[in-house]
Structures are given as structure tokens and as C-alpha cells.
Coordinates of C-alpha atoms in Angstrom, one line a residue:
Chain A
M1 CA -71.0 -36.1 -5.5
V2 CA -72.3 -33.4 -3.2
Y3 CA -74.7 -30.7 -4.2
D4 CA -74.5 -27.2 -3.0
L5 CA -78.2 -27.1 -2.7
V6 CA -81.1 -29.5 -2.9
I7 CA -84.6 -27.9 -3.3
I8 CA -87.6 -30.1 -2.4
G9 CA -90.7 -28.9 -4.3
Q10 CA -91.4 -27.6 -7.8
G11 CA -94.1 -25.0 -7.1
P12 CA -93.5 -21.3 -7.3
A13 CA -91.2 -21.3 -4.3
G14 CA -89.1 -24.2 -5.3
L15 CA -88.7 -23.0 -8.9
S16 CA -88.0 -19.4 -8.0
A17 CA -85.3 -20.7 -5.6
G18 CA -84.1 -22.7 -8.6
I19 CA -84.0 -19.5 -10.8
Y20 CA -81.9 -17.7 -8.3
A21 CA -79.7 -20.7 -7.5
S22 CA -78.9 -21.0 -11.1
R23 CA -77.9 -17.3 -11.3
Y24 CA -75.7 -17.9 -8.2
K25 CA -74.2 -20.8 -10.0
L26 CA -74.9 -23.2 -7.2
K27 CA -74.7 -26.9 -8.0
T28 CA -78.4 -27.5 -7.5
L29 CA -80.9 -30.4 -7.7
I30 CA -84.6 -29.8 -7.6
L31 CA -86.7 -32.8 -6.5
S32 CA -90.4 -33.4 -6.4
E33 CA -92.8 -36.1 -7.3
E34 CA -94.9 -33.8 -9.6
P35 CA -94.0 -30.6 -11.4
G36 CA -95.7 -27.3 -10.5
G37 CA -97.3 -27.7 -7.1
T38 CA -100.8 -26.5 -6.2
A39 CA -100.3 -23.5 -8.5
T40 CA -100.9 -25.8 -11.5
H41 CA -104.4 -26.3 -10.2
A42 CA -105.3 -22.7 -10.8
Y43 CA -106.9 -22.6 -14.2
K44 CA -106.6 -18.9 -14.4
I45 CA -104.2 -16.7 -12.5
E46 CA -104.7 -13.0 -12.7
N47 CA -102.9 -11.8 -9.6
Y48 CA -99.4 -12.7 -10.4
P49 CA -97.8 -9.4 -11.3
G50 CA -96.7 -9.4 -14.9
F51 CA -99.4 -11.6 -16.4
N52 CA -102.9 -10.3 -17.0
S53 CA -104.2 -13.9 -17.2
I54 CA -102.3 -17.1 -17.4
S55 CA -103.0 -20.7 -16.4
G56 CA -101.0 -22.1 -13.4
M57 CA -99.6 -24.8 -15.7
D58 CA -98.2 -22.2 -18.2
L59 CA -96.8 -20.0 -15.4
M60 CA -95.0 -22.8 -13.8
R61 CA -93.6 -23.9 -17.2
K62 CA -92.3 -20.3 -17.7
F63 CA -90.6 -20.5 -14.2
R64 CA -89.1 -23.8 -15.1
E65 CA -87.7 -22.6 -18.5
Q66 CA -86.0 -19.8 -16.8
I67 CA -83.8 -22.2 -14.8
N68 CA -80.6 -22.8 -16.7
D69 CA -78.8 -26.1 -17.3
S70 CA -76.6 -25.9 -14.2
V71 CA -79.7 -27.0 -12.2
E72 CA -80.9 -30.5 -12.4
I73 CA -84.6 -31.2 -12.0
K74 CA -85.8 -34.7 -11.2
Q75 CA -89.2 -36.1 -10.8
E76 CA -88.6 -38.2 -7.8
K77 CA -90.6 -38.7 -4.6
V78 CA -88.6 -37.7 -1.5
I79 CA -89.2 -40.2 1.2
E80 CA -86.6 -39.2 3.8
L81 CA -84.7 -36.1 4.8
K82 CA -81.9 -36.3 7.3
K83 CA -79.1 -34.1 8.5
D84 CA -75.7 -35.6 9.1
D85 CA -72.6 -33.5 8.3
L86 CA -74.5 -33.0 5.1
F87 CA -78.1 -33.2 4.3
I88 CA -79.1 -36.7 3.0
V89 CA -82.1 -36.8 0.8
T90 CA -83.6 -40.2 0.0
T91 CA -86.0 -40.5 -2.9
D92 CA -87.8 -43.5 -4.4
K93 CA -84.9 -43.6 -6.9
G94 CA -81.7 -42.5 -5.2
I95 CA -79.8 -40.9 -2.4
Y96 CA -78.4 -37.3 -2.7
K97 CA -76.1 -35.4 -0.5
S98 CA -76.2 -31.6 -0.2
K99 CA -74.6 -28.8 1.8
T100 CA -77.8 -26.9 2.0
I101 CA -81.5 -27.5 1.6
I102 CA -84.6 -25.6 0.8
V103 CA -87.9 -27.3 1.6
A104 CA -90.6 -25.9 -0.5
A105 CA -93.0 -28.8 -0.5
G106 CA -96.1 -26.7 -0.1
T107 CA -99.4 -27.5 1.6
K108 CA -102.3 -29.7 0.8
R109 CA -105.7 -28.1 0.9
R110 CA -107.9 -30.0 3.3
E111 CA -110.5 -31.6 1.2
L112 CA -114.1 -32.5 1.8
N113 CA -113.6 -35.9 0.3
I114 CA -117.0 -35.9 -1.3
P115 CA -118.2 -37.0 -4.8
G116 CA -117.7 -34.2 -7.4
E117 CA -115.0 -32.4 -5.5
H118 CA -112.2 -33.5 -7.8
E119 CA -114.3 -33.8 -10.9
F120 CA -115.3 -30.1 -10.8
L121 CA -112.0 -28.6 -9.6
G122 CA -111.5 -25.5 -11.8
K123 CA -115.1 -26.0 -13.1
G124 CA -116.8 -24.2 -10.2
V125 CA -114.8 -25.8 -7.3
S126 CA -112.0 -23.7 -6.0
Y127 CA -109.8 -23.6 -2.9
C128 CA -108.8 -19.9 -3.4
A129 CA -111.2 -17.0 -3.3
T130 CA -108.5 -14.4 -3.9
C131 CA -107.7 -16.3 -7.1
D132 CA -111.1 -17.0 -8.4
A133 CA -113.8 -14.9 -6.8
M134 CA -114.1 -12.6 -9.8
F135 CA -115.1 -15.4 -12.0
F136 CA -118.4 -15.6 -10.3
K137 CA -119.9 -12.1 -11.1
D138 CA -123.7 -12.1 -10.7
K139 CA -123.7 -15.8 -9.7
R140 CA -124.8 -17.9 -6.7
V141 CA -121.8 -19.3 -4.8
A142 CA -121.3 -21.4 -1.7
V143 CA -118.4 -21.2 0.7
V144 CA -117.8 -24.3 2.8
G145 CA -116.2 -23.7 6.2
G146 CA -116.5 -21.6 9.3
N147 CA -113.1 -20.2 10.0
D148 CA -111.6 -16.7 9.3
A149 CA -110.6 -17.7 5.8
A150 CA -114.1 -18.9 5.0
A151 CA -115.6 -15.7 6.3
M152 CA -113.1 -13.5 4.4
S153 CA -113.6 -15.6 1.3
A154 CA -117.4 -15.1 1.6
M155 CA -116.9 -11.3 1.9
L156 CA -114.7 -11.2 -1.1
V157 CA -116.9 -13.5 -3.2
S158 CA -119.9 -11.3 -2.2
E159 CA -118.3 -8.3 -4.0
Y160 CA -118.8 -10.2 -7.3
A161 CA -121.5 -12.8 -6.8
D162 CA -125.2 -12.1 -6.3
E163 CA -125.8 -14.5 -3.5
V164 CA -123.3 -16.3 -1.2
F165 CA -124.1 -19.2 1.1
I166 CA -121.7 -20.1 3.9
L167 CA -122.2 -23.7 4.7
Y168 CA -120.8 -24.8 8.1
R169 CA -121.1 -28.2 9.7
K170 CA -121.4 -26.9 13.3
E171 CA -123.8 -24.7 15.1
K172 CA -122.0 -21.3 14.8
I173 CA -119.2 -20.3 12.6
R174 CA -116.0 -19.7 14.5
A175 CA -114.5 -16.8 12.6
E176 CA -113.5 -13.9 14.8
P177 CA -116.5 -11.7 15.9
K178 CA -115.7 -8.8 13.7
K179 CA -115.8 -11.0 10.7
V180 CA -118.9 -12.7 11.8
E181 CA -120.5 -9.3 12.2
M182 CA -119.4 -8.3 8.8
I183 CA -120.9 -11.4 7.1
E184 CA -124.1 -11.1 9.1
N185 CA -124.5 -7.5 8.0
N186 CA -123.8 -8.4 4.4
K187 CA -127.2 -8.8 2.6
K188 CA -125.7 -11.0 -0.1
I189 CA -124.5 -13.6 2.4
K190 CA -126.6 -16.3 4.1
I191 CA -125.1 -18.5 6.7
I192 CA -126.4 -22.1 6.8
N193 CA -125.2 -23.8 10.0
N194 CA -125.3 -27.5 11.0
T195 CA -125.1 -28.5 7.4
N196 CA -122.6 -30.7 5.5
V197 CA -122.2 -30.8 1.8
I198 CA -122.3 -34.4 0.7
E199 CA -122.0 -34.1 -3.0
I200 CA -121.1 -31.6 -5.7
K201 CA -123.2 -32.0 -8.8
G202 CA -123.3 -30.6 -12.3
N203 CA -122.7 -31.4 -15.9
N204 CA -119.7 -29.5 -17.3
M205 CA -119.7 -27.0 -14.5
V206 CA -121.0 -27.1 -10.9
E207 CA -124.8 -26.7 -10.7
S208 CA -125.8 -27.7 -7.2
L209 CA -124.8 -29.1 -3.8
A210 CA -126.4 -32.0 -2.0
L211 CA -126.8 -31.2 1.7
D212 CA -127.3 -33.5 4.6
N213 CA -129.9 -31.1 6.1
K214 CA -132.8 -29.2 4.5
Y215 CA -132.4 -25.6 3.6
N216 CA -135.6 -23.8 2.3
E217 CA -137.2 -27.2 2.5
S218 CA -134.7 -28.8 0.0
N219 CA -131.7 -30.9 0.3
E220 CA -130.3 -29.4 -2.8
L221 CA -128.8 -26.0 -3.1
N222 CA -128.4 -24.5 -6.6
V223 CA -125.0 -22.8 -7.0
D224 CA -122.6 -22.0 -9.8
G225 CA -119.6 -22.4 -7.7
V226 CA -118.2 -23.6 -4.4
F227 CA -115.2 -22.4 -2.4
I228 CA -113.9 -25.0 -0.1
E229 CA -112.2 -23.2 2.9
I230 CA -111.7 -25.8 5.5
G231 CA -108.0 -25.1 5.9
S232 CA -104.8 -26.6 4.6
V233 CA -102.1 -28.8 6.0
P234 CA -98.4 -28.4 5.5
S235 CA -96.7 -31.3 3.8
T236 CA -94.5 -32.0 6.8
V237 CA -94.2 -35.7 6.5
L238 CA -90.6 -35.1 5.4
T239 CA -89.5 -32.6 8.0
N240 CA -90.9 -34.0 11.2
K241 CA -87.8 -36.2 11.7
T242 CA -85.3 -33.4 11.1
G243 CA -85.7 -31.5 14.3
V244 CA -86.7 -28.4 12.3
N245 CA -89.0 -26.1 14.3
L246 CA -92.7 -26.2 13.3
D247 CA -95.4 -23.9 14.6
E248 CA -98.5 -25.3 16.4
N249 CA -100.2 -26.0 13.0
G250 CA -97.2 -27.7 11.5
Y251 CA -95.7 -24.9 9.4
I252 CA -92.0 -24.6 9.3
V253 CA -90.9 -21.6 11.3
V254 CA -88.7 -19.3 9.3
D255 CA -87.1 -15.9 9.9
E256 CA -87.0 -13.1 7.4
G257 CA -84.1 -14.8 5.6
M258 CA -86.2 -18.0 5.3
K259 CA -83.8 -19.6 7.7
T260 CA -85.0 -22.4 10.1
N261 CA -83.4 -23.3 13.4
I262 CA -81.1 -25.7 11.6
N263 CA -77.9 -24.4 9.9
G264 CA -78.1 -24.6 6.1
F265 CA -81.8 -25.6 6.2
Y266 CA -84.1 -23.1 4.5
A267 CA -87.8 -23.2 3.7
A268 CA -90.0 -21.3 1.3
G269 CA -93.6 -21.0 0.2
D270 CA -96.8 -22.3 1.7
I271 CA -95.1 -24.7 4.0
T272 CA -93.6 -21.9 6.1
T273 CA -94.7 -19.2 8.5
G274 CA -93.4 -16.6 6.1
S275 CA -95.2 -13.7 4.3
N276 CA -97.7 -13.4 7.1
K277 CA -99.1 -16.7 5.9
F278 CA -100.5 -14.9 2.9
W279 CA -100.3 -17.9 0.5
Q280 CA -99.9 -16.4 -3.0
I281 CA -97.7 -17.3 -6.0
I282 CA -96.0 -13.9 -5.7
T283 CA -95.2 -14.4 -2.0
A284 CA -94.0 -18.0 -2.5
A285 CA -91.8 -16.9 -5.4
S286 CA -90.3 -14.1 -3.3
E287 CA -89.6 -16.5 -0.4
G288 CA -87.9 -18.9 -2.8
A289 CA -85.6 -16.1 -4.1
I290 CA -84.8 -15.1 -0.5
A291 CA -84.1 -18.7 0.5
A292 CA -81.7 -19.2 -2.4
K293 CA -79.9 -15.9 -1.5
S294 CA -79.5 -17.1 2.1
A295 CA -78.2 -20.5 1.0
Y296 CA -75.7 -18.7 -1.3
D297 CA -74.5 -16.4 1.4
F298 CA -74.2 -19.4 3.8
L299 CA -72.1 -21.4 1.2
K300 CA -70.0 -18.4 0.3
N301 CA -69.2 -17.6 3.9
G302 CA -67.9 -21.1 4.2
N303 CA -70.1 -22.1 7.1
V304 CA -70.4 -25.7 5.9
Chain B
M1 CA -114.0 12.1 -1.0
V2 CA -112.0 9.7 1.0
Y3 CA -110.0 6.9 -0.5
D4 CA -109.7 3.5 1.1
L5 CA -106.1 3.3 0.1
V6 CA -103.5 5.7 -1.2
I7 CA -100.3 4.1 -2.6
I8 CA -97.2 6.3 -2.9
G9 CA -94.9 4.9 -5.5
Q10 CA -95.2 3.2 -8.9
G11 CA -92.4 0.7 -8.8
P12 CA -92.9 -3.1 -8.5
A13 CA -94.1 -2.7 -4.9
G14 CA -96.6 0.1 -5.5
L15 CA -98.0 -1.5 -8.7
S16 CA -98.3 -4.9 -7.1
A17 CA -100.1 -3.4 -4.2
G18 CA -102.4 -1.7 -6.8
I19 CA -103.0 -5.0 -8.5
Y20 CA -104.1 -6.6 -5.2
A21 CA -106.1 -3.5 -4.1
S22 CA -108.0 -3.6 -7.3
R23 CA -108.9 -7.2 -6.7
Y24 CA -110.0 -6.3 -3.2
K25 CA -112.1 -3.5 -4.8
L26 CA -110.6 -0.9 -2.6
K27 CA -111.1 2.7 -3.7
T28 CA -107.5 3.3 -4.4
L29 CA -105.2 6.1 -5.7
I30 CA -101.6 5.5 -6.7
L31 CA -99.5 8.6 -6.7
S32 CA -95.9 9.2 -7.9
E33 CA -94.0 11.8 -9.7
E34 CA -92.7 9.3 -12.3
P35 CA -94.0 6.0 -13.5
G36 CA -92.2 2.8 -12.9
G37 CA -89.6 3.5 -10.2
T38 CA -86.0 2.5 -10.5
A39 CA -87.0 -0.8 -12.0
T40 CA -87.6 1.0 -15.3
H41 CA -83.9 1.8 -15.3
A42 CA -83.0 -1.9 -15.7
Y43 CA -82.5 -2.5 -19.4
K44 CA -82.7 -6.3 -19.0
I45 CA -84.3 -8.2 -16.2
E46 CA -83.7 -12.0 -16.2
N47 CA -84.5 -12.9 -12.7
Y48 CA -88.1 -12.0 -12.3
P49 CA -89.8 -15.4 -12.3
G50 CA -92.0 -15.7 -15.4
F51 CA -89.9 -13.8 -17.8
N52 CA -86.7 -15.1 -19.4
S53 CA -85.7 -11.6 -20.3
I54 CA -87.6 -8.3 -20.3
S55 CA -86.8 -4.7 -19.9
G56 CA -87.8 -2.9 -16.7
M57 CA -89.9 -0.5 -18.7
D58 CA -91.9 -3.4 -20.3
L59 CA -92.3 -5.3 -17.1
M60 CA -93.6 -2.2 -15.2
R61 CA -96.0 -1.5 -18.1
K62 CA -97.4 -5.1 -17.7
F63 CA -97.8 -4.5 -14.0
R64 CA -99.7 -1.3 -14.7
E65 CA -102.0 -2.8 -17.3
Q66 CA -103.0 -5.4 -14.8
I67 CA -104.5 -2.8 -12.5
N68 CA -108.2 -2.3 -13.3
D69 CA -110.1 0.9 -13.6
S70 CA -111.2 1.0 -10.0
V71 CA -107.7 2.2 -9.2
E72 CA -106.7 5.8 -10.2
I73 CA -103.1 6.4 -11.1
K74 CA -101.9 10.0 -11.0
Q75 CA -98.5 11.5 -11.9
E76 CA -98.1 13.9 -9.1
K77 CA -95.3 14.6 -6.8
V78 CA -96.1 13.9 -3.1
I79 CA -94.8 16.7 -1.0
E80 CA -96.4 16.0 2.4
L81 CA -97.8 13.1 4.2
K82 CA -99.7 13.5 7.5
K83 CA -101.9 11.5 9.7
D84 CA -104.9 13.1 11.3
D85 CA -108.1 11.0 11.7
L86 CA -107.3 10.1 8.1
F87 CA -104.1 10.2 6.2
I88 CA -103.7 13.5 4.3
V89 CA -101.5 13.4 1.2
T90 CA -100.5 16.7 -0.3
T91 CA -99.1 16.7 -3.8
D92 CA -98.0 19.5 -6.1
K93 CA -101.5 19.4 -7.6
G94 CA -103.9 18.5 -4.8
I95 CA -104.8 17.1 -1.4
Y96 CA -106.1 13.6 -0.9
K97 CA -107.6 11.9 2.1
S98 CA -107.3 8.2 2.7
K99 CA -108.2 5.6 5.4
T100 CA -105.0 3.6 4.8
I101 CA -101.7 4.2 3.1
I102 CA -98.9 2.2 1.5
V103 CA -95.6 3.9 1.1
A104 CA -93.7 2.3 -1.7
A105 CA -91.5 5.2 -2.6
G106 CA -88.4 3.2 -3.2
T107 CA -84.9 4.5 -3.0
K108 CA -82.7 7.2 -4.5
R109 CA -79.4 6.7 -6.1
R110 CA -76.4 7.3 -3.8
E111 CA -74.0 10.0 -5.0
L112 CA -70.2 10.1 -4.9
N113 CA -70.2 13.7 -3.5
I114 CA -67.0 14.6 -5.4
P115 CA -66.1 17.7 -7.4
G116 CA -67.6 17.7 -10.9
E117 CA -70.4 15.2 -10.1
H118 CA -73.2 17.8 -10.2
E119 CA -71.5 20.0 -12.7
F120 CA -71.3 17.3 -15.4
L121 CA -74.7 15.7 -14.7
G122 CA -76.2 15.0 -18.1
K123 CA -72.8 16.1 -19.6
G124 CA -71.2 12.7 -19.2
V125 CA -72.3 11.9 -15.7
S126 CA -75.3 9.6 -15.4
Y127 CA -77.0 7.4 -12.7
C128 CA -79.0 5.4 -15.3
A129 CA -77.2 3.2 -17.9
T130 CA -80.6 2.2 -19.3
C131 CA -81.4 5.8 -20.0
D132 CA -78.0 7.0 -21.3
A133 CA -75.8 4.1 -22.4
M134 CA -76.7 4.8 -26.0
F135 CA -75.1 8.2 -25.9
F136 CA -71.7 6.7 -25.6
K137 CA -71.3 4.9 -28.9
D138 CA -67.7 4.2 -29.7
K139 CA -66.6 6.1 -26.5
R140 CA -64.6 5.3 -23.4
V141 CA -66.8 5.1 -20.3
A142 CA -66.3 4.4 -16.6
V143 CA -68.8 2.7 -14.3
V144 CA -68.3 3.3 -10.6
G145 CA -69.4 0.6 -8.3
G146 CA -69.1 -3.1 -7.6
N147 CA -72.6 -4.4 -7.1
D148 CA -75.1 -6.2 -9.4
A149 CA -76.3 -2.9 -10.8
A150 CA -72.8 -1.8 -11.6
A151 CA -72.1 -5.0 -13.4
M152 CA -75.3 -4.9 -15.4
S153 CA -74.7 -1.2 -16.3
A154 CA -71.2 -2.1 -17.5
M155 CA -72.6 -4.9 -19.7
L156 CA -75.1 -2.5 -21.2
V157 CA -72.7 0.3 -21.8
S158 CA -70.3 -2.2 -23.5
E159 CA -72.9 -2.7 -26.1
Y160 CA -72.3 0.9 -27.2
A161 CA -69.0 2.0 -25.9
D162 CA -65.6 0.9 -27.2
E163 CA -64.0 0.6 -23.8
V164 CA -65.6 0.3 -20.3
F165 CA -63.8 0.6 -17.0
I166 CA -65.4 -0.6 -13.8
L167 CA -63.9 1.3 -10.9
Y168 CA -64.4 -0.2 -7.5
R169 CA -63.1 1.0 -4.2
K170 CA -62.6 -2.5 -2.7
E171 CA -60.6 -5.5 -3.6
K172 CA -63.1 -7.5 -5.6
I173 CA -66.5 -6.6 -7.0
R174 CA -69.4 -8.1 -5.2
A175 CA -71.9 -8.7 -8.0
E176 CA -73.4 -12.2 -8.2
P177 CA -71.1 -14.8 -9.8
K178 CA -73.1 -15.1 -13.0
K179 CA -72.7 -11.3 -13.6
V180 CA -69.0 -11.3 -12.6
E181 CA -68.4 -14.1 -15.2
M182 CA -70.2 -12.1 -17.8
I183 CA -68.1 -9.0 -17.3
E184 CA -64.9 -10.9 -17.0
N185 CA -65.7 -12.6 -20.4
N186 CA -66.4 -9.2 -22.0
K187 CA -63.4 -8.0 -23.8
K188 CA -64.5 -4.4 -23.8
I189 CA -64.7 -4.3 -20.0
K190 CA -61.7 -3.8 -17.6
I191 CA -62.1 -4.0 -13.9
I192 CA -60.0 -1.6 -11.8
N193 CA -60.2 -2.5 -8.1
N194 CA -59.0 -0.7 -5.0
T195 CA -59.6 2.7 -6.7
N196 CA -61.7 5.7 -5.8
V197 CA -62.7 8.5 -8.2
I198 CA -61.9 11.7 -6.4
E199 CA -62.8 14.2 -9.1
I200 CA -64.7 14.4 -12.4
K201 CA -63.0 16.7 -14.9
G202 CA -63.7 18.3 -18.2
N203 CA -64.6 21.4 -20.0
N204 CA -68.2 21.3 -21.4
M205 CA -68.3 17.6 -21.1
V206 CA -66.6 14.9 -19.0
E207 CA -63.0 14.3 -20.2
S208 CA -61.3 12.5 -17.4
L209 CA -61.5 11.1 -13.8
A210 CA -58.9 11.8 -11.1
L211 CA -58.2 8.5 -9.3
D212 CA -56.7 7.9 -5.8
N213 CA -54.6 5.1 -7.2
K214 CA -52.5 4.7 -10.3
Y215 CA -53.9 2.8 -13.3
N216 CA -51.5 2.3 -16.2
E217 CA -49.1 4.5 -14.3
S218 CA -51.4 7.5 -14.2
N219 CA -53.8 9.0 -11.7
E220 CA -55.9 10.3 -14.5
L221 CA -58.2 8.1 -16.6
N222 CA -59.5 9.6 -19.8
V223 CA -63.2 8.9 -20.3
D224 CA -66.1 10.5 -22.1
G225 CA -68.6 9.5 -19.5
V226 CA -69.2 8.0 -16.1
F227 CA -72.0 6.0 -14.7
I228 CA -72.4 6.1 -10.9
E229 CA -73.8 2.8 -9.5
I230 CA -73.0 2.8 -5.8
G231 CA -76.3 1.9 -4.4
S232 CA -79.2 3.8 -3.0
V233 CA -80.8 5.3 0.0
P234 CA -84.4 5.1 1.1
S235 CA -86.6 8.0 0.0
T236 CA -87.7 9.0 3.5
V237 CA -88.2 12.7 3.0
L238 CA -91.9 12.0 3.1
T239 CA -92.1 9.8 6.1
N240 CA -89.8 11.4 8.5
K241 CA -92.6 13.7 9.8
T242 CA -95.2 11.0 10.2
G243 CA -93.6 9.4 13.3
V244 CA -93.2 6.1 11.5
N245 CA -90.3 4.0 12.8
L246 CA -87.2 3.9 10.7
D247 CA -84.1 1.8 11.2
E248 CA -80.6 3.2 11.6
N249 CA -80.2 3.5 7.9
G250 CA -83.5 5.2 7.3
Y251 CA -85.5 2.2 6.1
I252 CA -89.2 1.9 7.2
V253 CA -89.5 -0.8 9.8
V254 CA -92.2 -3.3 8.9
D255 CA -93.4 -6.5 10.3
E256 CA -94.3 -9.6 8.3
G257 CA -97.6 -8.1 7.3
M258 CA -95.8 -4.9 6.1
K259 CA -97.4 -3.0 9.0
T260 CA -95.5 -0.1 10.5
N261 CA -95.9 1.2 14.0
I262 CA -98.8 3.4 12.9
N263 CA -102.3 2.0 12.4
G264 CA -103.3 1.8 8.8
F265 CA -99.8 2.8 7.6
Y266 CA -98.1 0.1 5.5
A267 CA -94.9 0.1 3.5
A268 CA -93.5 -2.1 0.8
G269 CA -90.5 -2.5 -1.5
D270 CA -86.9 -1.1 -1.3
I271 CA -87.9 1.6 1.3
T272 CA -88.6 -1.0 4.0
T273 CA -86.7 -3.5 6.2
G274 CA -88.7 -6.3 4.6
S275 CA -87.5 -9.4 2.7
N276 CA -84.3 -9.5 4.7
K277 CA -83.4 -6.3 2.7
F278 CA -82.9 -8.4 -0.4
W279 CA -84.0 -5.8 -2.9
Q280 CA -85.4 -7.5 -5.9
I281 CA -88.4 -7.0 -8.1
I282 CA -89.9 -10.3 -6.9
T283 CA -89.5 -9.3 -3.3
A284 CA -90.9 -5.8 -3.8
A285 CA -93.9 -7.2 -5.7
S286 CA -94.5 -9.7 -2.9
E287 CA -94.4 -7.0 -0.2
G288 CA -96.8 -4.9 -2.2
A289 CA -99.3 -7.7 -2.3
I290 CA -98.9 -8.4 1.4
A291 CA -99.3 -4.7 2.2
A292 CA -102.5 -4.5 0.2
K293 CA -103.9 -7.6 1.9
S294 CA -103.1 -6.1 5.3
A295 CA -104.8 -2.8 4.3
Y296 CA -107.8 -4.7 3.2
D297 CA -108.0 -6.7 6.4
F298 CA -107.7 -3.5 8.4
L299 CA -110.5 -1.8 6.5
K300 CA -112.8 -4.8 6.7
N301 CA -112.3 -5.1 10.4
G302 CA -113.6 -1.6 10.8
N303 CA -110.6 -0.3 12.7
V304 CA -110.9 3.1 11.0

């Protein structure tokens, strides 16, 4: 049996593609090891239009429920993706053939890999300032990182928090000069260079960070939250054998129709160069819809 | 007083931009003559991820409720948009200055331009099934067009009317397969292809349509009403004096950050060339979010 479409990934992009594919009546299979993607890590989402406040888990459940029975969803780990005449997708449980493919496998946030980081995820530890800054009104918050995203996260957090510490492992943060100037002029923000966080501590919620260097004569910095902004990496393990074009950071290069350089091969969500790399649930869902539309047009036009 | 951002339009794109602008704490004003945009005309939306089924009116209300108080929303008709040092927006009630602007004014319904169309507007002629379907209980009604909107309008009208004719100028209606199946399975609906309406006739109210092709051996089809669903054109009345680049069909040309050729001028939704011109609520909402992010970045980088 040959599918019209196999979607790899079950985050906002993959599930939105599934919703549209089911409306287009494409014989579709959605594959991913775990349901929901990184969106399920957000304990409170307030910027997906339509929901004042919803957990990532609940929102992804709603997406999934909207996909009708013509679409199969399987919890299987994809281990290989090849293109022959058809796309051949090998999982830990089977082999599937498809006329088109949408890769929506997302990214992984780069992690500090320190004690407390996983334990306090959603309890003061966050990887998304746009999502969570507002939960730190009048608090003390750290931002770990020295890139543009770290600088912008610090700026945004400073609009809510009382005090923001940027912790950067090297001598001088490497955000673009305008952004550096902005954070230097912001009285709420303090930059602490040459310092690594070595542990995140607390009881139920984050209470402090252990530092490898003294700040104000202490190796402990009391904060209510910490945003980890040390970049993310696309999940390209799968795609690097397919010949699909990646940009210099490993993101799948897509055009405005979410097409890649390979016929019938689409991509959507955080793994792509789409939406100006503004990684949001709303942008991922939009890309998924567009990718499904492109796959449908491709199949209808008989290009397979 | 100078706004950080003025958003023109209150459809999915404008409101999503408003949601993001409010999170970025931009001093924002949303202007539009009517709330909700064309999305409010949709009586049933089943493809916006997160909602199995919701009316356009309800979905737009949810978007609006998600915008916090830092954003003003005014029901005013924008009559002029100029760029000086700042953007100057003139409405029927006032003049507003802003550092950045997002045009999300959407599209206007395309007209047939045939005799009787204007004469019988509101007397049997309608461009909004959601608004007017209920007035045709137990009547005979035509829907002109072959796109998704035409199919959905026919479905809605069939919940009231006795008989519904879909009149399409080409060989086969081009709505998505799921919708085609729905209308084909609906016993009240008849599809008449290869047929143009050339005149709308009646006395006080619509009584019949003159067709350029015979149906049931007659060039006249007796109906009590006609819904015109033949697509839309961008609402560029506002923008054509600003020097913003439009494509050959009048859509505002945007890049992947929803930027136009003018500094600080962004656009989102159906009025743009974005999202591969796949005009959906999900794509419009995504574009609104991206446009707000771009405006925020622009303001923070002090380019004004």
C-alpha cells in the first residue's frame, strides 16, 4: 500500500498538516515517536490566537481530535527516510511508502545539561521568553546566553520582571550592537559575563542558580526563573541523507509553498527556514496547512 | 500622541497582530470600520487548528478577547494613509500618528457586474450567506461560484432553502474534495456547470436569473435569491497612494517577515502575497503574528 502523504512529526506543524490533509481526503499517515512536539512543554500558552490560556498538551490534543479517521497516526520512531520512485520511510516498527512527504520533526532546544534543568522545566525554567515572560511580573529572572535571542528575551522579560540577569559564559555577549546597546541602557538588566550556570536549585519552583564564578561575592544568584537561550538545533538526523537542501545552521530550506528542492518533499514548522524563523505555534500550524495544500496540489496535478 | 503601531483591519491577521503587539507591550491602535473581517461571514469554520467547529463570529470574538487593554480598538473607517516622518492615518473621526503600521485590511468581494446585481442588493442578492441565508426559508436560491466559499455557502443556504442551485462558469467546481462530496451528497443542492448568470431579474425582489446556457431547456432559472461567491480582490484603496509595492493583481508584496518596501510598513493576511496566497484563517493569523514581531524588532532597533 502506498500513502498519498506521510507526515513526520506530531507537533503543531505536523498536526495542522494532518487536519488539512484529512480535509483534502489524502491517504495520510502521521508518524512520530512522541505526540505533541515541543509545544507540549509549554505549560501555559497565551499567544495562540483563539485561546486565552491553554496548556500545550491540551492544545495539541485539540489539534489531534480535529483530524478525521482517514488519517492514521502512529507512535513510531522514524529511523530512515529515502527517496526512490516513492518516499520510503523506515521506522522502528515498519516500512511505509508514500507519494509525498512533509517533514515537521521540529527542533530541539540546546540544553545546558546541568542539574535542575529538566526538573524545573515549566517551574521557572523556560526556553521561550515570548511564551512565558509575562509570568515573571515583578520577579528576578536570569537569561542564559549571549546571542540575539538571549538579548531580545532579556528585553522582553525586563518589561515584566523587576530585575533581569544575563548570564554569558564568554567575555562579551555577541548579540548585534544595537541590541547590546539596548540591554546596556536598560536599568533592569545586568550582564554577567564569564559565568556559567552549573546548577538550577529550588523546591517546587526555581529559587536560585549556582554559578562557577562569583557575582556580588556569591556563587549563588537568587532568581525566580531562568530562560535558557543558547539556541536550538533542527532535528535533521533524518533528512541529511535525502539530499534536501539545508541552510548553514541545518534548517530545511523551503519556499513560500513549503516546498524543498526535492519534488514531493515538503517541510513545515521549526525545522524549516519558513516564517522568518519566528518559531511559534501559530506559524508552525500555518506552515503545516500550506505544506498540506502544496502536497495536495502536487498529487492532483499528477506530478508523481 | 504617537503610537508604536497602528493596525488597519480587524480580521484574523489584524487581531493576531494585536495579540502579539499586546504581548510586546507596544502602544497599539487597531482601526477598522467593522469588526471581524470577512472571517465573520463564515458560519462554520472547521479547519482552524484548535476548534473542531466554530462560527467565524465566535472565533473572531475569541481573538479579540485575547488582546489586552494596552491595545485600543476603534471602529473607524480609515480614509487615508500617508507616510511622513511618521505614518499618518486619517479616519472618518480623527487623525492618528504611528511609528509603524500593519495593513491587514483584507479583501472585498468580487462582483458579477451584471444588470440587476446592484438593483437587487438586499432584495435577494447577497454576498454573505452567513448573514442572509436564513431569509430564504423554503425558497429557491442560487449560489454563483465554484470555490470553497461557494460550496460552504450552498451548504448553509440548504439548511433553510428548499432548493439550491450552484451555478459555475467552468466545467467542474474547484472546492476542496471534502466540500464537493458534502454538496454532492446534499439532496437539496444541484450543481449547474458551464453556465454564467447574465442578468438578475425581478420586480421588487429577485425572481429569476438569465443564463447563457440552457438548464432544463430554459435560459431562465426561477429563484428567490442569489448568493454571489466568486472570490475577492484586495482592499488597496488605502495603500495605492503610499508607494507600497503591489503585485500585478493588487496584493501587497511582502517578504517572509511581512515587510513591504517601505520602512516600518508591514502587511498581513489576505491583502498580501504571503503564505503562497493560500488564504486561510490560520495563515492570516500567522502573518499577523510575524508582522507584529517585525514591527517590534524594528522599534527596538531604534530605526525610527
